CSV table of C-alpha atoms and ligand atoms in Angstrom, one decimal:
chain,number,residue,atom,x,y,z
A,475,UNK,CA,36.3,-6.2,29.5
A,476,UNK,CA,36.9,-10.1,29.5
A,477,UNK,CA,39.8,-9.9,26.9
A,478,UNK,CA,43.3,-10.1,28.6
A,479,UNK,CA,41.4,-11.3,32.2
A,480,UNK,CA,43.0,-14.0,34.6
A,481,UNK,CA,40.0,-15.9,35.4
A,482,UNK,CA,39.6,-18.7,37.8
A,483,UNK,CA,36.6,-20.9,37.1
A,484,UNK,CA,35.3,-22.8,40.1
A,485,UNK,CA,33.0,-25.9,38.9
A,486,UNK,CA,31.4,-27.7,41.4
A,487,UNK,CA,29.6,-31.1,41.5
A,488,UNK,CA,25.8,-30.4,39.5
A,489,UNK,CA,24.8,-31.4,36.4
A,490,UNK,CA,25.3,-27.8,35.3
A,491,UNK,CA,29.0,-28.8,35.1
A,492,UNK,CA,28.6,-29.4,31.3
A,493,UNK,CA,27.5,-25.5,30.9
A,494,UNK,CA,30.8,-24.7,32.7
A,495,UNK,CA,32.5,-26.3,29.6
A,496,UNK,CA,31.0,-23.7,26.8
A,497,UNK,CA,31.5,-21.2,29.5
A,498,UNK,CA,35.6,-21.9,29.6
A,499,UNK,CA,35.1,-22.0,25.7
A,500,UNK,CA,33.6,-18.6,25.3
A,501,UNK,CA,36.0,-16.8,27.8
A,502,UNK,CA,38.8,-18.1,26.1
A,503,UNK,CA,38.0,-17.1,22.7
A,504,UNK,CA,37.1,-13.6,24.5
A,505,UNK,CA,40.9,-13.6,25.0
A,506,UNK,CA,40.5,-14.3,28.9
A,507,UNK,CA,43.3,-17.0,30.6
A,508,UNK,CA,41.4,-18.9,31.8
A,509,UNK,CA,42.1,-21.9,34.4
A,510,UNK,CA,39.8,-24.2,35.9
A,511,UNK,CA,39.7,-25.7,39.4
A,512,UNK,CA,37.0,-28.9,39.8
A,513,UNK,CA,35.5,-30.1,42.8
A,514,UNK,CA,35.6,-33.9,43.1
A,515,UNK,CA,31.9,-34.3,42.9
A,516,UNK,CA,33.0,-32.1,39.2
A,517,UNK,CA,34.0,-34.9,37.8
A,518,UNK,CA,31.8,-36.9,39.0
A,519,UNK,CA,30.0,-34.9,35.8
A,520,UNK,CA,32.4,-33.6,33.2
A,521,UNK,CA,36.3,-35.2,33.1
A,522,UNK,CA,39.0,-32.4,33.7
A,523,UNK,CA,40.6,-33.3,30.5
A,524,UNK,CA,37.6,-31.5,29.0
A,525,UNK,CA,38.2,-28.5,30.7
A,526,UNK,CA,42.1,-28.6,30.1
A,527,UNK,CA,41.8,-29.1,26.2
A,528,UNK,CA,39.0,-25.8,26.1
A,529,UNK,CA,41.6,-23.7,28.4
A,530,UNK,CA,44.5,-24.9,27.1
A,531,UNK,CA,45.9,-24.7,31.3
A,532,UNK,CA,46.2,-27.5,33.6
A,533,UNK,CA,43.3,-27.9,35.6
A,534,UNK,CA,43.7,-28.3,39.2
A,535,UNK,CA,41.3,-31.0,41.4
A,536,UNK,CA,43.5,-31.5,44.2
A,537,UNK,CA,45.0,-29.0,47.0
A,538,UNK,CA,47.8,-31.1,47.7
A,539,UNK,CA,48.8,-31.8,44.4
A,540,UNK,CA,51.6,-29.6,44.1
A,541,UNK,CA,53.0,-29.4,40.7
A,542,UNK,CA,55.8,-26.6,41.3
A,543,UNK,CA,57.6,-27.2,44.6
A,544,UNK,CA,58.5,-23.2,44.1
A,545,UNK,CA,54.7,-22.1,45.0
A,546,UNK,CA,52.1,-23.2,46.7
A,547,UNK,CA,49.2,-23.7,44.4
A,548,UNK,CA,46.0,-22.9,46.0
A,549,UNK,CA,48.0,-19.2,47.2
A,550,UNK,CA,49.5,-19.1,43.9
A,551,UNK,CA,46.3,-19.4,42.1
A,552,UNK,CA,44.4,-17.1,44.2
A,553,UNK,CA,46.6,-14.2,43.8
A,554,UNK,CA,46.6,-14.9,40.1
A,555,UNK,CA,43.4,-14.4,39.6
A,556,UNK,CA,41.5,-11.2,38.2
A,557,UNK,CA,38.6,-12.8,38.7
A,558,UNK,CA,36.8,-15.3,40.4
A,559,UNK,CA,33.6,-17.4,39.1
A,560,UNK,CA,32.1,-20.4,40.2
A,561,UNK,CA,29.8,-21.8,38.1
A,562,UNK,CA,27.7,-23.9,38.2
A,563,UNK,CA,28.2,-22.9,42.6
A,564,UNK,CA,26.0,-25.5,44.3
A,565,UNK,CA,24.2,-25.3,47.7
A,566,UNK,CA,27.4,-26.9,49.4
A,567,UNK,CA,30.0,-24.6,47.7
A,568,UNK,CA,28.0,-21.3,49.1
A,569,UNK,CA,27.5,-23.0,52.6
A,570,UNK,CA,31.3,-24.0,52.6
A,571,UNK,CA,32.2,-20.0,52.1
A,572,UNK,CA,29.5,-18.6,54.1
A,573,UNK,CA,31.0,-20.8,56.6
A,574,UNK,CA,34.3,-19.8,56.1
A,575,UNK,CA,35.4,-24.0,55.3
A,576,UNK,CA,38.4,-25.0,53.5
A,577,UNK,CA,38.4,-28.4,52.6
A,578,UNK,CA,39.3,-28.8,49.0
A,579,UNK,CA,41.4,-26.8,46.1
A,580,UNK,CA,38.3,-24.6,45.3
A,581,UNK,CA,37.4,-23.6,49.0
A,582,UNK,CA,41.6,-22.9,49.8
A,583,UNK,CA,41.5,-20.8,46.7
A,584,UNK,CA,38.6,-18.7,47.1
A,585,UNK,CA,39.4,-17.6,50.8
A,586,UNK,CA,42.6,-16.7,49.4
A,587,UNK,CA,41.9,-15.1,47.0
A,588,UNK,CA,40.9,-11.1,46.8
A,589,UNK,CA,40.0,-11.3,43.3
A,590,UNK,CA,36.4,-10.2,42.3
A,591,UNK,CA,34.1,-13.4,43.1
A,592,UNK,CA,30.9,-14.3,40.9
A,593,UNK,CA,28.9,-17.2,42.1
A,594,UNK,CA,26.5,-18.6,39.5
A,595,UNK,CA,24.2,-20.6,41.9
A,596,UNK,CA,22.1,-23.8,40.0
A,597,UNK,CA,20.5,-26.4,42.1
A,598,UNK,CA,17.1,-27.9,42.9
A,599,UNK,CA,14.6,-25.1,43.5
A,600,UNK,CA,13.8,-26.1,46.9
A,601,UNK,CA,16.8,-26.5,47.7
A,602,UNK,CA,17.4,-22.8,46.2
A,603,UNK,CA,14.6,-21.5,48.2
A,604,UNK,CA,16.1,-22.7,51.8
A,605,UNK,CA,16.5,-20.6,54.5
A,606,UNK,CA,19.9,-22.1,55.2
A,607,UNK,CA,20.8,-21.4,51.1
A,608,UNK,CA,19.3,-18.1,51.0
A,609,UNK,CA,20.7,-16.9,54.2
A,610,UNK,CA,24.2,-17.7,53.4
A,611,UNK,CA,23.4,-15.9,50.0
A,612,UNK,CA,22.6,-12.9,51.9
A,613,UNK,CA,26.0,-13.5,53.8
A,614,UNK,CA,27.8,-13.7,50.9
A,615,UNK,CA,26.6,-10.8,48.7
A,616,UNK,CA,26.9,-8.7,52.0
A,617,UNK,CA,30.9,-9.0,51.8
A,618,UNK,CA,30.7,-8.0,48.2
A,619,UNK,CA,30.7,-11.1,46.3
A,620,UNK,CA,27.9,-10.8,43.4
A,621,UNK,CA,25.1,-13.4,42.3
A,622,UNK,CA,24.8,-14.2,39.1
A,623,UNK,CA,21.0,-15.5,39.8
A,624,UNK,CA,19.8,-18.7,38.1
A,625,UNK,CA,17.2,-18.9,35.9
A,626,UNK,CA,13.7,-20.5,35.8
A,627,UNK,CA,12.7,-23.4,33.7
A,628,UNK,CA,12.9,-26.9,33.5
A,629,UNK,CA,15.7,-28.5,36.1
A,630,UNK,CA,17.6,-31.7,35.9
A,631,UNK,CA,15.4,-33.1,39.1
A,632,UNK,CA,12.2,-32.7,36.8
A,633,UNK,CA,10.9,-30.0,39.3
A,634,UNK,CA,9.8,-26.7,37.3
A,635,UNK,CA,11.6,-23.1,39.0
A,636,UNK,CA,14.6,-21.6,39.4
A,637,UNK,CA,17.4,-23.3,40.0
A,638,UNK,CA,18.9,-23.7,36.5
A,639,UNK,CA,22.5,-22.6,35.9
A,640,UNK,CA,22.3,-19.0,34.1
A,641,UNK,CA,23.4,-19.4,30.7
A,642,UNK,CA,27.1,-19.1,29.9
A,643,UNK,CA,26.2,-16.2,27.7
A,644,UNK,CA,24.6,-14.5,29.9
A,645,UNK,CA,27.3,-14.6,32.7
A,646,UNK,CA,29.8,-13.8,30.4
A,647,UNK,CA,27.6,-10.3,29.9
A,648,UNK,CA,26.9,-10.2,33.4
A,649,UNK,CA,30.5,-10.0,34.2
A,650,UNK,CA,31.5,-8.0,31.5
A,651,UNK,CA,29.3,-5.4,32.4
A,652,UNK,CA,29.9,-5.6,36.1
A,653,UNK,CA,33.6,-4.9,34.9
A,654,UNK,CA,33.1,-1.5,33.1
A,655,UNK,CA,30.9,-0.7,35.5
A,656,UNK,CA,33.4,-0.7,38.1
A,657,UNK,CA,35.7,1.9,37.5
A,658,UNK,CA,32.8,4.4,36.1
A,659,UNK,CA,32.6,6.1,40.0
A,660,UNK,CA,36.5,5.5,40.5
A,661,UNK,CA,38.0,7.8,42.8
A,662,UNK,CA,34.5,9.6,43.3
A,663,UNK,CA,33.2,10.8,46.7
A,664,UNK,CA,29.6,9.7,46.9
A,665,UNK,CA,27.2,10.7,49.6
A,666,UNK,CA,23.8,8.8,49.9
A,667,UNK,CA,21.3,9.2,52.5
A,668,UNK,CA,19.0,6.4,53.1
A,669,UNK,CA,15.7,5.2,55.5
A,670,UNK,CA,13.2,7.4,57.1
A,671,UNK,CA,13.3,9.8,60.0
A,672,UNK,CA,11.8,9.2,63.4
A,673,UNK,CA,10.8,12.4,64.9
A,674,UNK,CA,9.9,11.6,68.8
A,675,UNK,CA,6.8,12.7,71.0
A,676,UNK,CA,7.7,10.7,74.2
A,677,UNK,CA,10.1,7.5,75.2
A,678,UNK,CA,7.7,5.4,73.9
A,679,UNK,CA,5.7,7.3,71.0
A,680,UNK,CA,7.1,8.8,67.3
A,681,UNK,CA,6.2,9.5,63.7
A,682,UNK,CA,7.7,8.2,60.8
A,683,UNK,CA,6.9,6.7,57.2
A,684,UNK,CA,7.2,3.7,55.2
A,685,UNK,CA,10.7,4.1,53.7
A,686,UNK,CA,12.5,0.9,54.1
A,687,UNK,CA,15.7,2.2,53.3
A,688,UNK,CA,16.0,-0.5,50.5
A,689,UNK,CA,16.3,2.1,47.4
A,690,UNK,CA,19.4,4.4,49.2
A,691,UNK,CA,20.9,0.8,50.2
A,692,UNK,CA,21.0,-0.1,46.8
A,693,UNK,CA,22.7,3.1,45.4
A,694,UNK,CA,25.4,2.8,48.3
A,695,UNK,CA,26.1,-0.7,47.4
A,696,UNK,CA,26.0,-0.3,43.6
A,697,UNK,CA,28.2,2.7,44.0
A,698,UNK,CA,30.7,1.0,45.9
A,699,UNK,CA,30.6,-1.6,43.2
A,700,UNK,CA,31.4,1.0,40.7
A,701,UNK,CA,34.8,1.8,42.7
A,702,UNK,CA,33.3,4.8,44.4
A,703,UNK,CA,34.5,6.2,48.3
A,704,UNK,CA,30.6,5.6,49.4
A,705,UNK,CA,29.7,7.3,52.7
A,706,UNK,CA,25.8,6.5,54.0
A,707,UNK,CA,23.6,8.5,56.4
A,708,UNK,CA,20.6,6.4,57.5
A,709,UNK,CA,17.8,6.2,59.2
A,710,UNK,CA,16.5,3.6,61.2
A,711,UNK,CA,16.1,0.6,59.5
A,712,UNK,CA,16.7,-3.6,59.3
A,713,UNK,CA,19.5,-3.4,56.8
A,714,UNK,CA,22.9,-5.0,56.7
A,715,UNK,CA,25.3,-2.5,55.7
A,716,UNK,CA,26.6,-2.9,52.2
A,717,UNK,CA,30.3,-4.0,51.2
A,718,UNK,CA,32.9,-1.1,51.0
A,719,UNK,CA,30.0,1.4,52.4
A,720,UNK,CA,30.8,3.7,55.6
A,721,UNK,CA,27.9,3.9,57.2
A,722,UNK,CA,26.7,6.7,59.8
A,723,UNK,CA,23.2,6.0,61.7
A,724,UNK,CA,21.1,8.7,62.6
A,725,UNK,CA,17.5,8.9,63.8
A,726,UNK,CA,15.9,12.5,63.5
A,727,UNK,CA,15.6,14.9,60.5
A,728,UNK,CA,17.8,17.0,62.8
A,729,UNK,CA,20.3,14.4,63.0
A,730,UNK,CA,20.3,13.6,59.3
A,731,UNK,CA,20.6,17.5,58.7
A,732,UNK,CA,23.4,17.9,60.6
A,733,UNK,CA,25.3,14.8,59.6
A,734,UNK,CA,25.1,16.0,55.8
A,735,UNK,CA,25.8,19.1,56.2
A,736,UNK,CA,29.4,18.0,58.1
A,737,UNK,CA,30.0,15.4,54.7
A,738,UNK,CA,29.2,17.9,52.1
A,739,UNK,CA,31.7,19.9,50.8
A,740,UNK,CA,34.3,16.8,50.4
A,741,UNK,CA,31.7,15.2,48.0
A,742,UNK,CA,31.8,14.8,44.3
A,743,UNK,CA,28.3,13.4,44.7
A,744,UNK,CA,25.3,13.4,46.8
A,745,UNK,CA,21.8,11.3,46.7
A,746,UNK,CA,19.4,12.3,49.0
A,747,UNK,CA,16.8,8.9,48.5
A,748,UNK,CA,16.2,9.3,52.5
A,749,UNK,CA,12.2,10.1,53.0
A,750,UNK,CA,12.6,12.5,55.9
A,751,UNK,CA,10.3,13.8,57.7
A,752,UNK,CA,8.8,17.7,57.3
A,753,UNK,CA,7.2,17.8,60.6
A,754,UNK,CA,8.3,16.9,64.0
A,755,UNK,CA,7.1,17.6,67.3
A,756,UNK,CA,7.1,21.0,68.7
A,757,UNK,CA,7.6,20.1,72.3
A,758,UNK,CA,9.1,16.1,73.0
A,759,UNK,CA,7.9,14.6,76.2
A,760,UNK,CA,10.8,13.2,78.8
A,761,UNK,CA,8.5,11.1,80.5
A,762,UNK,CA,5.5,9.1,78.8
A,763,UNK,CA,2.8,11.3,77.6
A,764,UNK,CA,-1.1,9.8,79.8
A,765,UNK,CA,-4.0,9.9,78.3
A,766,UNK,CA,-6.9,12.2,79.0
A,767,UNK,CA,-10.4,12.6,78.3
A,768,UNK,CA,-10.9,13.6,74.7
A,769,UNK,CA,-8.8,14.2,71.9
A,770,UNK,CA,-5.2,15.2,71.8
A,771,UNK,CA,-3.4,17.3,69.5
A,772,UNK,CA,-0.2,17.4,68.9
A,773,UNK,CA,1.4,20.9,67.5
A,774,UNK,CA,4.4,20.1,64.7
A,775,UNK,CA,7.3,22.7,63.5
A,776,UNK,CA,8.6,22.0,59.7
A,777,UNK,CA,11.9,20.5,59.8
A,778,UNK,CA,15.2,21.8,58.0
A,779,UNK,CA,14.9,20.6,54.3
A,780,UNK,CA,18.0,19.4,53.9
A,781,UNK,CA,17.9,19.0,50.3
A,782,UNK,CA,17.3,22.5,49.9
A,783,UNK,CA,19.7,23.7,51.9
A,784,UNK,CA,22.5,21.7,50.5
A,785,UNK,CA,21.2,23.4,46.9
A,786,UNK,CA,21.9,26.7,48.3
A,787,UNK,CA,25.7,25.3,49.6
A,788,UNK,CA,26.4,23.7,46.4
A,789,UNK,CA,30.1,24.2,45.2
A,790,UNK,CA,30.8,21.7,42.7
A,791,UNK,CA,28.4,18.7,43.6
A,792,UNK,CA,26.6,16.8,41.5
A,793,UNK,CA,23.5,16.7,43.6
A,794,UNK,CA,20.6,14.6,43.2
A,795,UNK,CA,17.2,14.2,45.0
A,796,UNK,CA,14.0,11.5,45.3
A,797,UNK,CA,10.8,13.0,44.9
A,798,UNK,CA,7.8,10.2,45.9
A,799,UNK,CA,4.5,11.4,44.6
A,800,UNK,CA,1.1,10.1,44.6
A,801,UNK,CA,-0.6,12.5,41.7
A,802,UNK,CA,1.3,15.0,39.2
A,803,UNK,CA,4.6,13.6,40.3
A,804,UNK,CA,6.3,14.6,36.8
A,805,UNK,CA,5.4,18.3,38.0
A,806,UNK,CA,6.0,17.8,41.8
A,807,UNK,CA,9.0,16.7,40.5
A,808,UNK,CA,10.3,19.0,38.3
A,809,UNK,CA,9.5,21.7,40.5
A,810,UNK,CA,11.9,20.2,43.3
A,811,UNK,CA,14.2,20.3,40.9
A,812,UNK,CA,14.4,23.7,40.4
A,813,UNK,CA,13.7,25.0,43.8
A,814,UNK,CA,16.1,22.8,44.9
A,815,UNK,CA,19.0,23.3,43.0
A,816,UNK,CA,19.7,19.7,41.9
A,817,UNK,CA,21.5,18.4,39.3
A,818,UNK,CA,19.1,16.0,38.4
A,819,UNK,CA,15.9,13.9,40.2
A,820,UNK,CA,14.6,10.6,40.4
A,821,UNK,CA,10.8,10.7,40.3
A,822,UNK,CA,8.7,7.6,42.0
A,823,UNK,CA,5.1,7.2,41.4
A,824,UNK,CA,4.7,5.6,44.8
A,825,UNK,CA,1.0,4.4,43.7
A,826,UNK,CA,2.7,2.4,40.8
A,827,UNK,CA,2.7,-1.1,41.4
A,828,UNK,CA,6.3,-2.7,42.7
A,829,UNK,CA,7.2,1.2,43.0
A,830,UNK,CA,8.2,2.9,46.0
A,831,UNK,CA,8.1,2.2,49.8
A,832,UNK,CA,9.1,-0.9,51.0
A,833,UNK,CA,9.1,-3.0,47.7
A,834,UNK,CA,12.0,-5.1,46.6
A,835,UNK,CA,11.4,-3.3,43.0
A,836,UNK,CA,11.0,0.3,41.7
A,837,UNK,CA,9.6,2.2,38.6
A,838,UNK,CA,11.0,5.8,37.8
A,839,UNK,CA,11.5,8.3,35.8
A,840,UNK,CA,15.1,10.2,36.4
A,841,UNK,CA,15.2,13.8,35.2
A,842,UNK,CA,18.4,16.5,34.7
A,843,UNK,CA,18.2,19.8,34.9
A,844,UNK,CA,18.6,20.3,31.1
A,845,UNK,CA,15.6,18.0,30.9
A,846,UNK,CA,16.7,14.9,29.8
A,847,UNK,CA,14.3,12.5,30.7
A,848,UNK,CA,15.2,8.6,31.1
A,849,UNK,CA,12.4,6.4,32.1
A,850,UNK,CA,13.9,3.5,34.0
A,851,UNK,CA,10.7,0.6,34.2
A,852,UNK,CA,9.9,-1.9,37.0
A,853,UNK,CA,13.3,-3.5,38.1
A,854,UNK,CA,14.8,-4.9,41.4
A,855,UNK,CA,16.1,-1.9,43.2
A,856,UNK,CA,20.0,-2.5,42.6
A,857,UNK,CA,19.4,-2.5,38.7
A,858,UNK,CA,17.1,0.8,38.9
A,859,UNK,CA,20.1,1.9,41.2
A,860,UNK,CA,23.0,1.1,38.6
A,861,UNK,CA,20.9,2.8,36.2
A,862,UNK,CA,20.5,6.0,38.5
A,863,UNK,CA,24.7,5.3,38.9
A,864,UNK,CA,25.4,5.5,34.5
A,865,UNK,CA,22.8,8.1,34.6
A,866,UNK,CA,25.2,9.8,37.1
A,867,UNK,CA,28.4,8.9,35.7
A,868,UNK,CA,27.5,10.2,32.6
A,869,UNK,CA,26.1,13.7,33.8
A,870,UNK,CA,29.9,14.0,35.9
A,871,UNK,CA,31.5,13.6,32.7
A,872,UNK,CA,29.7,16.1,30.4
A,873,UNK,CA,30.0,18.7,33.8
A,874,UNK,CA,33.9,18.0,33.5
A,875,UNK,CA,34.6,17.9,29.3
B,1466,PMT,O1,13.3,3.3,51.4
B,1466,PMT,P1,12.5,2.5,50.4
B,1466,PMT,O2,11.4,1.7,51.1
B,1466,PMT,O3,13.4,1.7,49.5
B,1466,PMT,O4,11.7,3.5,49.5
B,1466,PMT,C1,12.4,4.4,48.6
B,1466,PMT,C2,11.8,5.8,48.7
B,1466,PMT,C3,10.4,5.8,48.1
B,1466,PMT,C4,11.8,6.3,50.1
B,1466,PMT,C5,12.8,6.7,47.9
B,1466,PMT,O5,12.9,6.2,46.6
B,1466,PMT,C6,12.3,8.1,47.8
B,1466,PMT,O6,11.5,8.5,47.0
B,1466,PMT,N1,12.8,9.0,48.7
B,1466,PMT,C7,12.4,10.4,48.9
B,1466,PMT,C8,11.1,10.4,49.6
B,1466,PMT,C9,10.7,11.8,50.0
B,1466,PMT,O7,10.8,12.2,51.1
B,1466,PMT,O8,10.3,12.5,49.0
B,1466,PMT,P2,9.9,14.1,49.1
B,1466,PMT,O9,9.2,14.4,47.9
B,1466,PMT,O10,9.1,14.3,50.4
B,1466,PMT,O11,11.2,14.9,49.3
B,1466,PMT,C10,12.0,15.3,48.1
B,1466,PMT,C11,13.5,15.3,48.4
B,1466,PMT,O12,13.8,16.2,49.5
B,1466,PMT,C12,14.0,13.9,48.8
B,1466,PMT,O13,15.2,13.8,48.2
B,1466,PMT,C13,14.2,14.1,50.3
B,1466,PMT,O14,15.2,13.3,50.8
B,1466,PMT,C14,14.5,15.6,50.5
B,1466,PMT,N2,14.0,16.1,51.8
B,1466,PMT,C15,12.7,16.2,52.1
B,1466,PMT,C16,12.3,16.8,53.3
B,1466,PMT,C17,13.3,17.3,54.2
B,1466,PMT,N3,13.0,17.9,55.3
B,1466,PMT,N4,14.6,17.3,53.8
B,1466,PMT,C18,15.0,16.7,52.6
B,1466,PMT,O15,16.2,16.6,52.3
């Protein structure tokens, strides 16, 4: 995946500069071209003539420094490129993109560019834990570029925590990894439905659950990562919208139904990880509902199981449900999986710690209908959802050989 790349390498001023070094070393010798742009403060740490002799190119320091009159570098570069990496990225390289600023070779560049980026971030871990820093993180992976986080340890400063450039290793598996995932959903029409419902009583008053959306975020973004046309019903929730994802906001059960059923039949696949609702309101209030003397009840109608229903439409789909148990949830599960026609399910134990509602992380245990079982252990919720994604992948290929 790295051999025959054209890769840019974007070193900025930290003391994590010297890790670039074995970084241009090992791409090289992966077969990648590989050709270096430095940041003043860069050399502050390593010379350029370091990075020339490992990537055998010219390495380029200076915007104006035009060494063809023919092209213009920074454009020149930037269209080059396969991909992008800057590494080690400090806290003023990702503020100077976030911000949209181009000041210097490496900032021209990579707003030129429309390579793949990867930012390996390593600075002082407070300064890593900054709002400022972590916002324009947020910014950043939000138009698609990808995080190649740091680790934890020891750091230059003498301050213990994360902060330390990943090692160059490990970003060279990151990225090649990232690059055959990418083409595994290529050309694929994927269909997620994400959040909870809100079913109304009054202006003021509705039911709903804990779902935080963050699980069917994850599978639209990691989808659209893996070259996939990624459409998203959701619920209400406090998400940015991932990179490359169309995204269609709905509130009701009713709403969700109806959306889904209008996007199905043009899908290759479709993962229902919205929690919606199976009861709503029988009669909803215009005005607010006033309280009375005693108690009130509230008579509920079953909603339209959506999942089901797209089961019973199924043409060629590769369809997938959530099932989110608190006991026998292997059974729970399996049963939906039947009864519901699906190609495969993803089982949460929701009383599993760092599984379920609301957490960053997930635990489950994804199940096809032959019965394969693939337990996929506590993880943040974009790994469990790449792992969902192969799990996928791999089920549309033995339904097409
Ligand atoms: O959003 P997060 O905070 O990240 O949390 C993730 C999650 C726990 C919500 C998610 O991973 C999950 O498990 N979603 C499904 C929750 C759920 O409603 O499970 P269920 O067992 O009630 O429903 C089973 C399946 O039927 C689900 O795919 C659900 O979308 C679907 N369903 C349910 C009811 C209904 N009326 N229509 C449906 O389509």
């Amino acid at each position: 995946m790295i051999n025959g790349k054209k890769i840019v390498l974007g070193v900025a001023g930290g003391i994590a500069a010297y890790k670039a070094c074995a970084l241009t070393s090992k791409l090289t010798q992966q077969g990648a071209d590989v050709k270096v742009i430095m940041t003043e403060n860069a050399q502050q740490f390593v010379s350029p003539l370091t990075f020339q002799a490992l990537s055998r190119n010219p390495v380029f320091t200076d915007t104006f420094d035009e060494k063809d009159s023919a092209k213009i570098a920074h454009i020149d570069l930037a269209d080059w490129a396969d991909i992008f990496v800057i590494a080690p990225a400090t806290a003023n390289v990702i503020g100077k993109i976030a911000g949209g600023i181009a000041d210097d070779m490496l900032s021209t560049t990579l707003l030129a560019t429309e390579a793949e980026v990867y930012i390996a971030p390593a600075m002082n871990v407070h300064m890593y834990a900054h709002p400022a820093v972590m916002e324009n993180m947020k910014k950043l992976e939000a138009w698609g570029y990808k995080f190649i986080e740091p680790g934890s340890g020891l750091l230059a400063c003498g301050y213990v925590g994360k902060g330390r450039l990943e090692e160059p290793e490990e970003i060279m598996k990151v990225i090649a990894t990232d690059q055959e995932n990418k083409n595994l959903l290529k050309g694929k029409k994927v269909l997620i439905s994400a959040g909870p419902t809100k079913e109304r009583v009054d202006p003021i008053r509705y039911f709903t659950n804990h779902s935080s959306g963050k699980m069917g975020f994850a599978l639209a973004s990691e989808a659209a990562k893996m070259g996939a046309e990624v459409t998203m019903v959701s619920g209400p929730v406090n998400l940015e919208t991932p990179a490359r994802v169309k995204r269609v906001d709905v509130e009701s059960a009713e709403q969700m139904y109806e959306e889904m059923i209008r996007l199905y039949p043009e899908q290759d696949v479709v993962i229902k990880a919205a929690a919606v609702a199976d009861y709503r309101p029988v009669v909803v209030y215009d005005e607010k509902m006033k309280k009375k003397q005693g108690g009130l009840t509230i008579e509920m109608e079953r909603t339209n199981d959506i999942l089901k229903e797209l089961g019973r439409r199924k043409t060629s789909q590769f369809l997938v449900g959530f099932a989110a148990e608190t006991i026998n949830h292997m059974e729970y599960g399996r049963k939906k999986l039947v009864d519901k026609n699906l190609d495969a399910i993803v089982i949460n134990n929701i009383k599993e710690t760092g599984a379920g509602f609301g957490a960053d992380t997930n635990v489950v245990t994804y199940i096809n209908k032959f019965g394969d079982i693939k337990e996929m252990e506590l993880a943040k919720k974009t790994d469990i959802a790449s792992k969902i994604l192969d799990e996928i992948s791999k089920g549309l290929k033995e339904a097409s050989d």
